[in-house]
PDB file of C-alpha atoms in Angstrom:
ATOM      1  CA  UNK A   1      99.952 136.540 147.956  1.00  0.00           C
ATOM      2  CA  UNK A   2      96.600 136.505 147.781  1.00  0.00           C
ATOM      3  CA  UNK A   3      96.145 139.842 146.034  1.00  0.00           C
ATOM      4  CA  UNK A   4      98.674 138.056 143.739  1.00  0.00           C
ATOM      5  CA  UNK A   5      95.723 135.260 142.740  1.00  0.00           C
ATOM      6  CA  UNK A   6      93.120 138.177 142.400  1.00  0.00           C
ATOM      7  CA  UNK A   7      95.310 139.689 139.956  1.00  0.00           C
ATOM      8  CA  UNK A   8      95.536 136.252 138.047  1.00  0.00           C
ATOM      9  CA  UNK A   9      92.823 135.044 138.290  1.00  0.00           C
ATOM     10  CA  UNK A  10      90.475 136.541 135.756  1.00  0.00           C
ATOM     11  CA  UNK A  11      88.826 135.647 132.326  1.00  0.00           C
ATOM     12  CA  UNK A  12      91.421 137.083 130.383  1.00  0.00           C
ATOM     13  CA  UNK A  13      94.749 136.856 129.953  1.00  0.00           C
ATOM     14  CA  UNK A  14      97.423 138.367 132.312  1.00  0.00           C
ATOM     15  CA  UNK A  15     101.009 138.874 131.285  1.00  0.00           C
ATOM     16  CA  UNK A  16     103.498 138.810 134.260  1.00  0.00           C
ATOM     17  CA  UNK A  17     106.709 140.477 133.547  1.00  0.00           C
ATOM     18  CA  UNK A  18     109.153 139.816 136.192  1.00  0.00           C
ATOM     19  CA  UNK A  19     112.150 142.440 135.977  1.00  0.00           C
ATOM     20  CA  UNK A  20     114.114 144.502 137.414  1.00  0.00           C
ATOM     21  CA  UNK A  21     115.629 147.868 137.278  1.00  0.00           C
ATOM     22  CA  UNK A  22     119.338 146.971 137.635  1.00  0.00           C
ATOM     23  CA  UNK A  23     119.491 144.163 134.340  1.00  0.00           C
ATOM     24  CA  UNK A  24     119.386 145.816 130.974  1.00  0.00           C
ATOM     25  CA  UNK A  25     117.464 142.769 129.096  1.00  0.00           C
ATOM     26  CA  UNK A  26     114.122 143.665 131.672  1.00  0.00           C
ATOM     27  CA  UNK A  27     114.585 147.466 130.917  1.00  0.00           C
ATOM     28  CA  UNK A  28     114.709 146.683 127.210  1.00  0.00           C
ATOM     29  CA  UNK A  29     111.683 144.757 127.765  1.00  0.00           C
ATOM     30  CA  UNK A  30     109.409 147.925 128.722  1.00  0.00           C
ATOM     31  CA  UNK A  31     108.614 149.304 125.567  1.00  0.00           C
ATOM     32  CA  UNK A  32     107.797 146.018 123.993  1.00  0.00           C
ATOM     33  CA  UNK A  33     105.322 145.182 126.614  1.00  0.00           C
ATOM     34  CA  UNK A  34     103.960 148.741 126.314  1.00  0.00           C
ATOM     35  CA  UNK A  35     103.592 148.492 122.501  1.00  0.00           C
ATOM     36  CA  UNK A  36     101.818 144.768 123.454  1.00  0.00           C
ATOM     37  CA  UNK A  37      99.815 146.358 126.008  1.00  0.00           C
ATOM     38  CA  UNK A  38      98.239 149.049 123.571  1.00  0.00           C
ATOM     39  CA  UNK A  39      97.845 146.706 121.137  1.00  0.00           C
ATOM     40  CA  UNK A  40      95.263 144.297 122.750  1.00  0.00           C
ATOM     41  CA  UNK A  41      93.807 146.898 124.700  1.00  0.00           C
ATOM     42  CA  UNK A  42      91.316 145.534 127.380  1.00  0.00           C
ATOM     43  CA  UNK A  43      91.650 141.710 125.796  1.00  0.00           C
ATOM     44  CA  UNK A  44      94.786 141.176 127.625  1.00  0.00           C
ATOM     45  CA  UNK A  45      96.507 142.522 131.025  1.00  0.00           C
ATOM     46  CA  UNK A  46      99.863 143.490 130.848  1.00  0.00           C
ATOM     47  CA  UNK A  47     101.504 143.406 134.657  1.00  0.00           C
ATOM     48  CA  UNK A  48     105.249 144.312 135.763  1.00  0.00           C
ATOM     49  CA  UNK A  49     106.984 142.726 138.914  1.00  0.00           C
ATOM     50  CA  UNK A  50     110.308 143.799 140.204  1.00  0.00           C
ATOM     51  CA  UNK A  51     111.456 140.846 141.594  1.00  0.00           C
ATOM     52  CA  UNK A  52     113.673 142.973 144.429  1.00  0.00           C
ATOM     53  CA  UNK A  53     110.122 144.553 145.545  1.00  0.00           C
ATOM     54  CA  UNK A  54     108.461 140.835 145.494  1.00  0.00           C
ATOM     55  CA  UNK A  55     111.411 138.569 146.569  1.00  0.00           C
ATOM     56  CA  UNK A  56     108.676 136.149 148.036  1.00  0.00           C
ATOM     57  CA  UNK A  57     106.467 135.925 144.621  1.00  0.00           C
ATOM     58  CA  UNK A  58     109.312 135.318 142.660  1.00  0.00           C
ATOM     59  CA  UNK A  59     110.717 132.603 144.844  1.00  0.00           C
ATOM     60  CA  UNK A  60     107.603 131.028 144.786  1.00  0.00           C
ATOM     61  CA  UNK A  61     107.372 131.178 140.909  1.00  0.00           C
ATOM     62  CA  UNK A  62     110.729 129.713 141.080  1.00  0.00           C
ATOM     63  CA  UNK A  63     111.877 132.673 138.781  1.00  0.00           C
ATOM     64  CA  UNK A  64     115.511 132.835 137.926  1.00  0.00           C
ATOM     65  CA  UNK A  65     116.666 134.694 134.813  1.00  0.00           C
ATOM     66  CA  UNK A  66     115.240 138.640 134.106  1.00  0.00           C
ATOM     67  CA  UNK A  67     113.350 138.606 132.437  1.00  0.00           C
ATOM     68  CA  UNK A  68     110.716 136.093 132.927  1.00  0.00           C
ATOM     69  CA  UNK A  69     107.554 136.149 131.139  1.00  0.00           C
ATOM     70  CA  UNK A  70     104.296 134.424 132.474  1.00  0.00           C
ATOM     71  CA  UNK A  71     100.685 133.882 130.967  1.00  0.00           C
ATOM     72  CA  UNK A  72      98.016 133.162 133.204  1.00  0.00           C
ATOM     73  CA  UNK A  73      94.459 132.692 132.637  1.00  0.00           C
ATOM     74  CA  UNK A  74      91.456 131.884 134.898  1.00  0.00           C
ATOM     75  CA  UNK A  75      94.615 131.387 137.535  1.00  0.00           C
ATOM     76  CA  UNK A  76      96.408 128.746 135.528  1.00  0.00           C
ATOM     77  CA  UNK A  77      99.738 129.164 133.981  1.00  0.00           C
ATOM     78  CA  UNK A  78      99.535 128.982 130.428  1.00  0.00           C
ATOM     79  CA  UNK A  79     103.256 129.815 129.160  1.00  0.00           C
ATOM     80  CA  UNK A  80     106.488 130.611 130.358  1.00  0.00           C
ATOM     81  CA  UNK A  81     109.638 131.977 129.078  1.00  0.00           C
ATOM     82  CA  UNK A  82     112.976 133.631 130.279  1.00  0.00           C
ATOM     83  CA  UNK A  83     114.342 136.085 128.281  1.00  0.00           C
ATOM     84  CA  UNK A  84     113.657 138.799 125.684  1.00  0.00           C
ATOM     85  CA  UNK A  85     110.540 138.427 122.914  1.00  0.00           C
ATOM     86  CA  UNK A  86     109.715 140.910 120.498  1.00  0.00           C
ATOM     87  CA  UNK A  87     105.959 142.598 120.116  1.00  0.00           C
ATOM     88  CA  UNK A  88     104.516 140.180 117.561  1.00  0.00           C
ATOM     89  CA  UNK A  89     105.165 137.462 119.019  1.00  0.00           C
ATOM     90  CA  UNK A  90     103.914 138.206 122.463  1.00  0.00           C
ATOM     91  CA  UNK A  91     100.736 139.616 120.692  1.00  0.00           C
ATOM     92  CA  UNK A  92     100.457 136.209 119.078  1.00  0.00           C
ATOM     93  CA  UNK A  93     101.188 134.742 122.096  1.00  0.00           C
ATOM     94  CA  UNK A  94      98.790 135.831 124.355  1.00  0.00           C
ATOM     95  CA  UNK A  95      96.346 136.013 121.376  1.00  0.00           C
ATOM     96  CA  UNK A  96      96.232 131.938 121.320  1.00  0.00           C
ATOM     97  CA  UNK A  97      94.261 132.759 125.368  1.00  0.00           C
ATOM     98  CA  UNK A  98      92.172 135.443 124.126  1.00  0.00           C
TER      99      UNK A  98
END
């Protein structure tokens, strides 16, 4: 866990993406966060978790439906959402924590 608040815990904004390989809305979500990835280059981070490899974070992060999308910034959570979002609206999004 405690590479888990290195990750987060940086000036810019990290988006979590907590999937995994077996539910087709979290597959359909790789591209999108590739596209959103790209597009803010070094402003943002872009991270996937497969919740079966990190049973322990995701329990802790109380995560229940795939996908799950987190912000964090400076270690706070900033925004949450289950479920699918297209590019421009992540972009705009994270944007808001840039």
């Amino acid at each position: 866990m405690s590479k888990f608040g290195e990750l987060i815990d940086v000036e810019i904004p990290v988006l979590l993406d907590f999937y995994t390989d077996r539910e087709e809305q979290s597959m359909a979500m790789h591209p999108i966060l590739r596209d959103v990835a790209a597009a803010l280059g070094d402003k943002a981070k872009v991270i996937k978790i497969d919740v079966e490899k990190n049973k322990e974070l995701a329990e802790a992060l109380r995560v229940k439906g795939l996908p799950t999308l987190i912000i964090y910034k400076n270690g706070d959570m900033k925004w949450r959402h289950s479920g699918q979002q297209d590019v421009n609206t992540l972009i705009t999004i994270i944007q808001e924590y840039i």
